[in-house]
Coordinates of C-alpha atoms in Angstrom, one line a residue:
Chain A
X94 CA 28.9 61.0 -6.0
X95 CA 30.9 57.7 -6.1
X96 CA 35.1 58.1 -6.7
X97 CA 36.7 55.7 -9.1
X98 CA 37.2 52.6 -6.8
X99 CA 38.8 49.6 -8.5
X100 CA 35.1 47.4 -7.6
X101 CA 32.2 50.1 -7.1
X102 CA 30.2 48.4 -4.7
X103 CA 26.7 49.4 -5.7
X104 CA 23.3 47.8 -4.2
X105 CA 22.2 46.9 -8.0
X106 CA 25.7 44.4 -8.1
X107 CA 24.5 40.6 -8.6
X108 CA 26.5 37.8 -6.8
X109 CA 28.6 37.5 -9.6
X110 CA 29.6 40.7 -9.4
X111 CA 30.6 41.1 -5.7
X112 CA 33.7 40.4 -4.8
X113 CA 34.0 36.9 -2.5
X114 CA 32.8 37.5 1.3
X115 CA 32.5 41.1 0.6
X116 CA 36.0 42.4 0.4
X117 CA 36.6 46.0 0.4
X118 CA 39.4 46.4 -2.3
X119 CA 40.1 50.0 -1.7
X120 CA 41.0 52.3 1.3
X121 CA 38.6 55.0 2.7
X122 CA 35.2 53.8 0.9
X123 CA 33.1 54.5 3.8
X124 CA 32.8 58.2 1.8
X125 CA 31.0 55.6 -0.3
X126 CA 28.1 55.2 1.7
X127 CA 25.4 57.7 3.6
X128 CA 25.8 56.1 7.2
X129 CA 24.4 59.5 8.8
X130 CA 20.3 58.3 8.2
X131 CA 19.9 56.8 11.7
X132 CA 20.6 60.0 13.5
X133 CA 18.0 60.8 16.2
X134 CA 19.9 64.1 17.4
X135 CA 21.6 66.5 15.2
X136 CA 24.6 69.0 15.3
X137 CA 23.8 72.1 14.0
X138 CA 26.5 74.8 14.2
X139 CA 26.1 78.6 14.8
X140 CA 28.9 80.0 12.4
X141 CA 29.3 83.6 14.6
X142 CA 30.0 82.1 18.0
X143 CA 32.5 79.3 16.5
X144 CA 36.1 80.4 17.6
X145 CA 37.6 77.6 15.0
X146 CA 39.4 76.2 17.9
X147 CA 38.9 72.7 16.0
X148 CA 38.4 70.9 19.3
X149 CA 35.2 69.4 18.1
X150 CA 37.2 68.1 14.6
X151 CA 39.4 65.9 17.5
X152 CA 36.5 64.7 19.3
X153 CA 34.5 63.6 16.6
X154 CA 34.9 59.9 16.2
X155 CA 32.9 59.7 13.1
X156 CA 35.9 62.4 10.9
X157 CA 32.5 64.7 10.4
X158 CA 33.9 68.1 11.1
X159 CA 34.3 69.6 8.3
X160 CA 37.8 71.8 7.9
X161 CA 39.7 73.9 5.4
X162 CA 43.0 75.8 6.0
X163 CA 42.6 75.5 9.5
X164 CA 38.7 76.6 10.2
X165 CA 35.4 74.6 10.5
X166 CA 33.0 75.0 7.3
X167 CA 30.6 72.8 8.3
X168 CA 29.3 69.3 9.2
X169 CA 29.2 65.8 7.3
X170 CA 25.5 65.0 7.5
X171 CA 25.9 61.9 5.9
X172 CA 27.8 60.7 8.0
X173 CA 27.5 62.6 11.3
X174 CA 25.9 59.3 13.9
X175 CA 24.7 62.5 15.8
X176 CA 26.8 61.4 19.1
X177 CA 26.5 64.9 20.4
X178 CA 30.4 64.4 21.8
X179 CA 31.0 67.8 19.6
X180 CA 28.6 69.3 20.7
X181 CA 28.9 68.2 24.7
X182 CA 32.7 69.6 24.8
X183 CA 32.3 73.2 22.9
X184 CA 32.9 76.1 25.1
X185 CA 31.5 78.8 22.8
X186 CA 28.0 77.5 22.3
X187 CA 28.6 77.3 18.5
X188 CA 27.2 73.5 18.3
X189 CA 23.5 73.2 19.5
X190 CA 22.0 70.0 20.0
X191 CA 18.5 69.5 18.5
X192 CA 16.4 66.6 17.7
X193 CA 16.2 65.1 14.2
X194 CA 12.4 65.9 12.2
Chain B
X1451 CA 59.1 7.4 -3.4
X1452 CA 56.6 6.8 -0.7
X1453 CA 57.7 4.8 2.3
X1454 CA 55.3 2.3 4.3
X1455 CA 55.1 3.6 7.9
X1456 CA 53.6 2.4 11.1
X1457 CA 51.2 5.8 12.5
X1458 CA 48.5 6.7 14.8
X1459 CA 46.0 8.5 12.9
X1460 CA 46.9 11.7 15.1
X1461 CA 50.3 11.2 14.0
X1462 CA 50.1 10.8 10.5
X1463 CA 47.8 14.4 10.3
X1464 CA 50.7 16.0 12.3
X1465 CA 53.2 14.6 9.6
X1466 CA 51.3 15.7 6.9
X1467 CA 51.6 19.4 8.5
X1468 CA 54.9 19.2 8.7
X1469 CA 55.0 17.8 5.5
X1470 CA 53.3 21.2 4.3
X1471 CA 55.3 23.6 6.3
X1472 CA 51.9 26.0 6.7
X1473 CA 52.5 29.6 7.8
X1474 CA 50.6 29.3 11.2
X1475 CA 49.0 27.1 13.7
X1476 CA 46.9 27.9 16.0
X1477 CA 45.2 25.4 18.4
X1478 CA 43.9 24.5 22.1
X1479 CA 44.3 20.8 23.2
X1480 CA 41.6 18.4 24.0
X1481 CA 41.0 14.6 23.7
X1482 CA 41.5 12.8 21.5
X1483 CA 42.7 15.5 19.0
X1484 CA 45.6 16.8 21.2
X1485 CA 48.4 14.3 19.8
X1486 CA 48.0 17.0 16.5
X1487 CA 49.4 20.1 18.1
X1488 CA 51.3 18.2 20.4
X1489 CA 53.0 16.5 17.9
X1490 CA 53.1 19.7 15.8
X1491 CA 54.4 22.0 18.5
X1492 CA 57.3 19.5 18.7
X1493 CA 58.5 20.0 15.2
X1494 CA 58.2 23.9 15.5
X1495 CA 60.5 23.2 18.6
X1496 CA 63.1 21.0 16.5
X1497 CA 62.9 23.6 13.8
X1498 CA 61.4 21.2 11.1
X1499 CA 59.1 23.5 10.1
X1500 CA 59.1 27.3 9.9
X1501 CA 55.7 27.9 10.9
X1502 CA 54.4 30.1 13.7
X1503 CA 52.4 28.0 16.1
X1504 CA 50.2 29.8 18.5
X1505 CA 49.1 28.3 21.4
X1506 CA 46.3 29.6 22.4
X1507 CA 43.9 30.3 25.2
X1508 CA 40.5 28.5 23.7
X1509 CA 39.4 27.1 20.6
X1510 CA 37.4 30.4 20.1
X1511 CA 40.7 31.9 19.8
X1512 CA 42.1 29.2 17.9
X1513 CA 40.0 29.9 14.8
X1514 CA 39.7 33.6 15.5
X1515 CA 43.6 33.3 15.1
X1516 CA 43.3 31.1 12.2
X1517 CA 41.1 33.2 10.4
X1518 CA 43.3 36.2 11.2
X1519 CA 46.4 34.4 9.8
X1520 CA 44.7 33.3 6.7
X1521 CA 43.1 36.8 5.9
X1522 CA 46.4 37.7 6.0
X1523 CA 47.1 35.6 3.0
X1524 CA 48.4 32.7 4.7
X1525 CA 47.6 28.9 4.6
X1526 CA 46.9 27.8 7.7
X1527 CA 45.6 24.9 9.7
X1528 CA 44.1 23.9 13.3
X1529 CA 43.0 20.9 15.0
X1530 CA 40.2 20.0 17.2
X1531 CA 37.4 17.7 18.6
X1532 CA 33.8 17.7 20.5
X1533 CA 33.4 20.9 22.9
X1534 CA 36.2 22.2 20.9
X1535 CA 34.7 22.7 18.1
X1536 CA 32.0 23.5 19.5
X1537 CA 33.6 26.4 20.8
X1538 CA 34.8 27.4 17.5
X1539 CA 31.2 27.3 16.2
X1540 CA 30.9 31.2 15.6
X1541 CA 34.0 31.4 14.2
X1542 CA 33.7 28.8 11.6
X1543 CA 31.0 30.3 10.0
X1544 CA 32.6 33.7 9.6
X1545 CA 35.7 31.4 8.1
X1546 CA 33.5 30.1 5.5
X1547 CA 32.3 33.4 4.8
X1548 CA 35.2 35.5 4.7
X1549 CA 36.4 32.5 1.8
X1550 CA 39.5 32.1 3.9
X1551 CA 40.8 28.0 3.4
X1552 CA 41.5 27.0 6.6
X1553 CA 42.3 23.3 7.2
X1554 CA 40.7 21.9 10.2
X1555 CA 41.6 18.1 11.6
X1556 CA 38.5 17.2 13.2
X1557 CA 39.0 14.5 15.2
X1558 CA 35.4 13.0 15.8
X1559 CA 34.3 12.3 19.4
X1560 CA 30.6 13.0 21.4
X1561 CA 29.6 16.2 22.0
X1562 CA 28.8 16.4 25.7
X1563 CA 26.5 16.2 26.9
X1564 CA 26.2 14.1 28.8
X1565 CA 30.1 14.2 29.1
X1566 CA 31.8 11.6 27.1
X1567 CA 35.3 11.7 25.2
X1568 CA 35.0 9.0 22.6
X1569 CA 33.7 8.9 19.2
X1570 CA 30.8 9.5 17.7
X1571 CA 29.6 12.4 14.7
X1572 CA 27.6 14.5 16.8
X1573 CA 30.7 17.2 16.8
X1574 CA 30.8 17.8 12.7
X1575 CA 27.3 16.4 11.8
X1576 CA 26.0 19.5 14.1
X1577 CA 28.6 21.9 11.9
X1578 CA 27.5 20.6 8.5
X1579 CA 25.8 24.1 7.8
X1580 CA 28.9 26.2 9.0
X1581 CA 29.9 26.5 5.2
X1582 CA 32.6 24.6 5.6
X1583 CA 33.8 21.7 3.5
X1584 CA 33.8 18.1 5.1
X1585 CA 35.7 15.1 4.1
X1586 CA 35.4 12.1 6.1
X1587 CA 37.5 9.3 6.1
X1588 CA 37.8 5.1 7.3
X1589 CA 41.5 4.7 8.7
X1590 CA 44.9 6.5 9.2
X1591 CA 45.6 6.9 5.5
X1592 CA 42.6 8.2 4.4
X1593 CA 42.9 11.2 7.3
X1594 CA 46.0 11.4 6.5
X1595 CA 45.2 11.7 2.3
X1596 CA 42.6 13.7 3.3
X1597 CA 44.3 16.7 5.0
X1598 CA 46.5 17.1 2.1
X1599 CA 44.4 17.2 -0.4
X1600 CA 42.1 19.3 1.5
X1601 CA 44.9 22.1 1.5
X1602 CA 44.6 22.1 -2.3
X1603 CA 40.7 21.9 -2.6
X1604 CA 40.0 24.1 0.0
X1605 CA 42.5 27.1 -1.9
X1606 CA 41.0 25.9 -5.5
X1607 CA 40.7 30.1 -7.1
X1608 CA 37.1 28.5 -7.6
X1609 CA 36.6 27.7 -3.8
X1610 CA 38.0 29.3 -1.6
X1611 CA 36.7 27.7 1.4
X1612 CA 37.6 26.1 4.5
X1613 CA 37.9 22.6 4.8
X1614 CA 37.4 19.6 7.6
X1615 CA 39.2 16.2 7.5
X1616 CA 37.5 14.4 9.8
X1617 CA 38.1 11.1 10.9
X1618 CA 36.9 8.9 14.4
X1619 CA 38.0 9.7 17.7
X1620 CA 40.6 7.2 19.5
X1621 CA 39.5 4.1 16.9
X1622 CA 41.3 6.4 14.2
X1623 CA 43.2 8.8 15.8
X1624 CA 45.0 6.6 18.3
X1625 CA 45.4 3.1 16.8
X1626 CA 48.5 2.6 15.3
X1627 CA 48.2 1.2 11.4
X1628 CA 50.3 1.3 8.4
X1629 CA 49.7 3.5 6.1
X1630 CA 51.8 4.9 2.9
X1631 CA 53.2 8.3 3.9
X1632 CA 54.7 10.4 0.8
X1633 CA 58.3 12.3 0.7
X1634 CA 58.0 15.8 2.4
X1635 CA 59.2 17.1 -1.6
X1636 CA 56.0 15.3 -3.3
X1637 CA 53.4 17.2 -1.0
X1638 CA 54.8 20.3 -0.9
X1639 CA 54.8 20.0 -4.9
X1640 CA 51.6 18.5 -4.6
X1641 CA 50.1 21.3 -2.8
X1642 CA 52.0 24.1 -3.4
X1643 CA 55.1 25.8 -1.3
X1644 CA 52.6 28.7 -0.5
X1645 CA 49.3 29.8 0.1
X1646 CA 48.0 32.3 -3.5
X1647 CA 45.6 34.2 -1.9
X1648 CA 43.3 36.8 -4.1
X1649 CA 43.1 39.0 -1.4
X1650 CA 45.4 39.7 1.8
X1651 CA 45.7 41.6 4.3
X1652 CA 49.0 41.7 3.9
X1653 CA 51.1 42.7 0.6
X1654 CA 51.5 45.2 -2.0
X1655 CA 47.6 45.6 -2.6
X1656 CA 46.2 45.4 1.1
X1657 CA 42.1 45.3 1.5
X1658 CA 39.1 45.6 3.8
X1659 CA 37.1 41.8 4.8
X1660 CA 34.6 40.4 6.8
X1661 CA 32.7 44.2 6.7
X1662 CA 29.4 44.6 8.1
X1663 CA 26.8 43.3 5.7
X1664 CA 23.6 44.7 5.1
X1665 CA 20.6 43.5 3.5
X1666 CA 21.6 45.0 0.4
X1667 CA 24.8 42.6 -0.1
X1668 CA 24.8 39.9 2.8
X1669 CA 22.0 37.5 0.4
X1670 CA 24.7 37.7 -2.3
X1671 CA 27.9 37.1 -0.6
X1672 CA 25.8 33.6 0.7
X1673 CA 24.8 32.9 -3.2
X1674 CA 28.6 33.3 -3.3
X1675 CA 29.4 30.8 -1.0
X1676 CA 26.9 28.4 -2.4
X1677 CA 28.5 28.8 -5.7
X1678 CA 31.6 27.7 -4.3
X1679 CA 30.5 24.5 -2.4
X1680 CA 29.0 23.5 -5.9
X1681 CA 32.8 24.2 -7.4
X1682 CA 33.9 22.3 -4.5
X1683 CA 32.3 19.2 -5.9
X1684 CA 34.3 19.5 -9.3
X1685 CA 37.3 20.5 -8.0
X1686 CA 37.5 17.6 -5.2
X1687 CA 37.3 15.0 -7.8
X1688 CA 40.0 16.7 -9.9
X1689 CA 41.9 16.6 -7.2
X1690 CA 41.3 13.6 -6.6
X1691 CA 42.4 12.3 -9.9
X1692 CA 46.0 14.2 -9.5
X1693 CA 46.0 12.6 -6.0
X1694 CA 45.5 9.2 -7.4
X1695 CA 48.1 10.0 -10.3
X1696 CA 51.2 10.5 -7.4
X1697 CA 49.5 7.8 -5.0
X1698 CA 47.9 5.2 -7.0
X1699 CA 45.2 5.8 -4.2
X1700 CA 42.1 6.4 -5.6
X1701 CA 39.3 9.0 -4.1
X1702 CA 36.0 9.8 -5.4
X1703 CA 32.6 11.7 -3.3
X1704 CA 31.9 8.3 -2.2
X1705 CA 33.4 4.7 -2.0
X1706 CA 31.1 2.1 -3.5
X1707 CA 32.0 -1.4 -2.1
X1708 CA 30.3 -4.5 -4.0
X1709 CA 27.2 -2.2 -5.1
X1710 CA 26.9 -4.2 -8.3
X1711 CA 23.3 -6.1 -8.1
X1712 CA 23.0 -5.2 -4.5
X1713 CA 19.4 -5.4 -3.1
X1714 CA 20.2 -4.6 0.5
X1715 CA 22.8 -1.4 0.9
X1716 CA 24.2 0.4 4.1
X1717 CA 25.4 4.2 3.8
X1718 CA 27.6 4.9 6.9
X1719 CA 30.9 7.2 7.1
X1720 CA 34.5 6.9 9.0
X1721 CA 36.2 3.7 10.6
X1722 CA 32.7 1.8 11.2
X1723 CA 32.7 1.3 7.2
X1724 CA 35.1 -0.8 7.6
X1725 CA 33.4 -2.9 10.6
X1726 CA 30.5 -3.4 8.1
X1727 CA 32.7 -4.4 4.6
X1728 CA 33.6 -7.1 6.4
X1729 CA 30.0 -7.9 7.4
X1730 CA 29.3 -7.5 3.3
X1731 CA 31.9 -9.8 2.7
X1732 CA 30.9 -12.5 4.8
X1733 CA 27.2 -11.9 3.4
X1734 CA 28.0 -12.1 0.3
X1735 CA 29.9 -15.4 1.0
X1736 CA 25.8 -17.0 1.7
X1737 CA 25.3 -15.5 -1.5
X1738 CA 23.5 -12.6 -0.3
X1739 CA 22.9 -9.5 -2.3
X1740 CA 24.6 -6.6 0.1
X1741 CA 26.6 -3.6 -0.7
X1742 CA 28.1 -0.6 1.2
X1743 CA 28.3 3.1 0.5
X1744 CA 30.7 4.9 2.2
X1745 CA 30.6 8.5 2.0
X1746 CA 33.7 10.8 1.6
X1747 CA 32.3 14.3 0.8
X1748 CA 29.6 14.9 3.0
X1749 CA 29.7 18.9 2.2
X1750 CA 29.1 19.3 -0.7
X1751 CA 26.3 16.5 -0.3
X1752 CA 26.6 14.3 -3.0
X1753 CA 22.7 14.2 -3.6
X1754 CA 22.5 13.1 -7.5
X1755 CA 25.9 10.6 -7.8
X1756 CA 24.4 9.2 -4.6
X1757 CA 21.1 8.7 -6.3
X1758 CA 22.5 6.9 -9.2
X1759 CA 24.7 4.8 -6.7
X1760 CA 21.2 3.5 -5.0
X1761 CA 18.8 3.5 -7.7
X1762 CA 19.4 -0.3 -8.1
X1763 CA 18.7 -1.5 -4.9
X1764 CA 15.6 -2.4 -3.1
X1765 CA 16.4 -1.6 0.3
X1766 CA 18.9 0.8 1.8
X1767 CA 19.9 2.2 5.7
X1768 CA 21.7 5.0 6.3
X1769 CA 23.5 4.5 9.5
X1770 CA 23.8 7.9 11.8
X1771 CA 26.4 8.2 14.3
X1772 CA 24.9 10.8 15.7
X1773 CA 21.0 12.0 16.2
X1774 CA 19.9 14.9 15.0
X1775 CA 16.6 14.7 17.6
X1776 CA 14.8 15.9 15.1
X1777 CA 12.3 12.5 15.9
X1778 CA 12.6 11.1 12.4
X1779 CA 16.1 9.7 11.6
X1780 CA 19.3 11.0 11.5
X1781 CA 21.6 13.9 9.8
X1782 CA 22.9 11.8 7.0
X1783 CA 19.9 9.7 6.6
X1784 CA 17.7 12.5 6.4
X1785 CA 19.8 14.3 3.3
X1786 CA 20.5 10.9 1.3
X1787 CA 16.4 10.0 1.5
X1788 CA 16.1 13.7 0.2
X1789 CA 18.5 13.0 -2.6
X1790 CA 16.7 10.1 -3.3
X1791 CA 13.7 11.5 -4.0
X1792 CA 12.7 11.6 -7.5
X1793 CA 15.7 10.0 -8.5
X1794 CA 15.6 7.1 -7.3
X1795 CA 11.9 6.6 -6.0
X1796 CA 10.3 3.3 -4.6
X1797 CA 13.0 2.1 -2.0
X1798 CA 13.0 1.2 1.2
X1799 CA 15.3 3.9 2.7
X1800 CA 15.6 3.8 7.0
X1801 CA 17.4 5.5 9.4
X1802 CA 19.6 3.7 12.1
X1803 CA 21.2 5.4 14.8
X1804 CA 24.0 3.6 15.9
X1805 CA 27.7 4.0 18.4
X1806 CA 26.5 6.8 20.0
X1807 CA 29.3 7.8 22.8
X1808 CA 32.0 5.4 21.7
X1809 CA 29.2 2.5 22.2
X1810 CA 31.4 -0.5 20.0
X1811 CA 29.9 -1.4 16.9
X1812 CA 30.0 -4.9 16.2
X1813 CA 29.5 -6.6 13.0
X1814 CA 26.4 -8.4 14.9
X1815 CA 25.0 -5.4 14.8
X1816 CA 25.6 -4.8 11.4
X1817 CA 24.5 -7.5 10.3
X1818 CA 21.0 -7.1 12.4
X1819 CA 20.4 -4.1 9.8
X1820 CA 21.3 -6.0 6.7
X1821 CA 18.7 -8.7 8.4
X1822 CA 16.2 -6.2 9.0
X1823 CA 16.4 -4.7 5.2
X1824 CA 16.1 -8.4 4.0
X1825 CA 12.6 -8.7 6.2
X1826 CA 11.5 -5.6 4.9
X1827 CA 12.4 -6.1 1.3
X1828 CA 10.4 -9.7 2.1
X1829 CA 7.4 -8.4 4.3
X1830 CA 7.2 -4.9 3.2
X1831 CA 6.6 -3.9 7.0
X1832 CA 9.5 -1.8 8.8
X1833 CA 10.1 1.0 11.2
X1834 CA 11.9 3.9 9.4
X1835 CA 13.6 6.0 12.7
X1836 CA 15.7 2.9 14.3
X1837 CA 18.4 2.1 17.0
X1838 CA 20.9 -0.5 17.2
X1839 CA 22.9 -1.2 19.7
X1840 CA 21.5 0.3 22.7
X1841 CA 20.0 -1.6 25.4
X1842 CA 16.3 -2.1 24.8

């Protein structure tokens, strides 16, 4: 689902279209775009073990750690890179690291 | 009112930045283009200018500082020559393709190597596909025309690209001529007190630029860019014309000098066009039929005003001040013949390589190639890929 964005950059733009040397005209697009598709590993989170210490939400360099009102509810596959960071620092065992099928 | 003054051609392009007052200036010193910052860095010193000068560390950082001032939304300029340009080489292109109009003085000398510090075109003929815009010019006023009307071509809404004024090492740069400088009021009207950029980095609507490009986009944003370089062509001439209307100096894409009912031509670029009108001149005093072409704009190419200029003559050598190796002629010589084709078919058309390192070019030598079009024209026999000047 695309937000209102003053230029919607879509793949179907022409060069017209575009805006010159590909400037991005509004903050935060990158919600824009599914950048998770190159992921060889995945995250996958075990929701019982997770003590919502949010330690894996300030690792992850990629903001895809889900959270509301304080507690994990889930992980941004579309844009997780699949780092494993998240899952390498929990002490709980609530973020398994499995390969991508 | 303008005022006749005495300038090296370094000097008049660092008066015609003061003259401008630009944001930022960032550059890194080397022969024979150092007199521009050095010069400049003088009248940031003395306060005559408010710009931020930013001496820095290479002439990779020089443009990567450039580019980051002008992204920012602000006009900005550099100056440079040979290795240094060289240097700058991967950040020119991303200039051209960010749109950011960056004005470059690129003072024309060999690119090593072997080493060598005097002039010749390999420097800007080898960053003719950097997206940038290229003006070239004969003597201190045309560099010094040049770089202020590149300001204004280069941040045309309908261009938005970088531009180089590029004019010959030491001949240009360091002789001393006269030249007609303008009052520091008539070019900042001329060109505008600042910088309008669409987009900024800075400002009450701040953006994203130069984002990683995919395949989905990058193919378009170069369409963009080739859209612009055929603006470029238009808006250079308009320009021009506004130029001419405060100077009385007139500019067009090329200089045609006695063309009419020429059967023998020369194309050639920068201070050696002058070396040949005077070879023209006393030609055309035995009553032979020689012209010159002297091209301004040689990005955009001129291809079809070009054509038209040529398509009266019978023979015509495009004299290269630099080799492309390429084993069949050089840079310029190999785009005008392409221009020619189908628009002005059944010349002669040759290639002649010629100065090479800051090798003096004589009007003997000239006039060799004005001879060897005449035998060609007469015999029909010729080589196309030629040198002059070098020791046989």
């Amino acid at each position: 689902m695309i937000k209102e964005r003053k230029v919607n950059i879509t793949p179907d733009m022409t060069w017209r279209e575009l805006t010159p040397g590909g400037v991005i005209q509004d903050a935060g697009n990158a919600e824009d775009f599914k950048t998770g598709d190159w992921r060889s590993m995945r995250p996958v989170w075990n929701t019982e073990k997770c003590k919502h210490c949010l330690l894996c939400w300030v690792v992850c360099p990629d903001n895809s750690i889900k959270v509301e009102d304080g507690k994990m509810t889930g992980i941004d596959y579309d844009h997780c890179k699949g780092c494993g960071v998240c899952t390498a620092q929990c002490k709980f065992g609530a973020l398994d690291y499995v390969p991508e099928e | 009112m303008a005022k006749r003054v005495s300038l090296s051609g370094n000097e008049a392009v660092a008066q015609a930045m003061r003259q401008i007052n630009p944001d930022v200036v960032a550059a890194f010193p080397i022969t024979p283009s150092t007199e521009i910052p050095q010069y400049f860095s003088q009248f940031v010193a003395n306060g005559q200018v408010t710009t931020e000068f930013v001496p820095v560390e290479s002439e990779h950082s020089a443009m990567s500082a450039c580019i980051g001032a002008a992204a920012a939304g602000g006009r900005v300029m550099t100056a440079t020559s040979a290795n240094g340009l060289a240097l700058m080489w991967e950040m020119l292109y991303i200039a051209a393709s960010s749109r950011l109009p960056i004005t470059l003085a690129a003072v024309n000398r060999a690119l090593s190597g072997p080493i060598n510090i005097h002039n010749d075109h390999s420097d800007t003929m080898g960053a003719r596909d950097s997206g940038w815009i290229q003006l070239y010019g004969e003597n201190a006023q045309e560099a010094y025309d040049n770089f202020i009307m590149a300001v204004k071509i280069g941040e045309h809404p309908d261009v938005q690209l970088p531009v180089m004024d590029c004019f010959d090492g030491f001949i240009t740069s360091h002789a001393v001529e006269n030249l007609e400088m303008l009052e520091d009021e008539e070019v900042k009207a001329f060109v505008g007190e600042n910088r309008v950029a669409p987009y900024a980095l800075i400002g009450q609507e701040p953006v994203s630029m130069g984002p990683l490009d995919l395949p989905p986009y990058y193919f378009e944003h170069k369409r963009q860019q080739a859209e612009a370089m055929k603006n470029a062509k238009r808006v250079i001439l308009e320009v021009a014309a506004e130029f001419e209307k405060l100077t009385g100096r007139k500019y067009g894409l090329f200089e045609e000098y006695r063309m009419e009912d020429a059967e023998a031509a020369i194309v050639i670029l920068n201070s050696s066009a002058g070396t040949a009108k005077a070879v023209v001149d006393s030609l055309r005093a035995e009553g032979k039929k020689v012209g010159l072409i002297k091209i301004r704009v040689f990005r955009p190419f001129p291809a079809e005003e070009l054509a038209e200029a040529l398509s009266k003559v019978k023979a015509v050598a495009v004299m290269d001040k630099a080799d492309s190796f390429s084993a069949a002629g050089g840079p310029v010589f190999t785009e005008v013949r392409s221009a020619m084709y189908g628009r002005a078919d059944g010349k002669i058309v040759v290639s002649y390589i010629y100065g090479l390192g800051g090798r003096d070019v004589t009007t003997n030598q000239i006039e060799k190639v004005y001879n060897d079009l005449f035998s060609a024209i007469e015999t029909g026999k010729y080589e196309v890929y030629n040198y002059v000047g070098v020791r046989e």
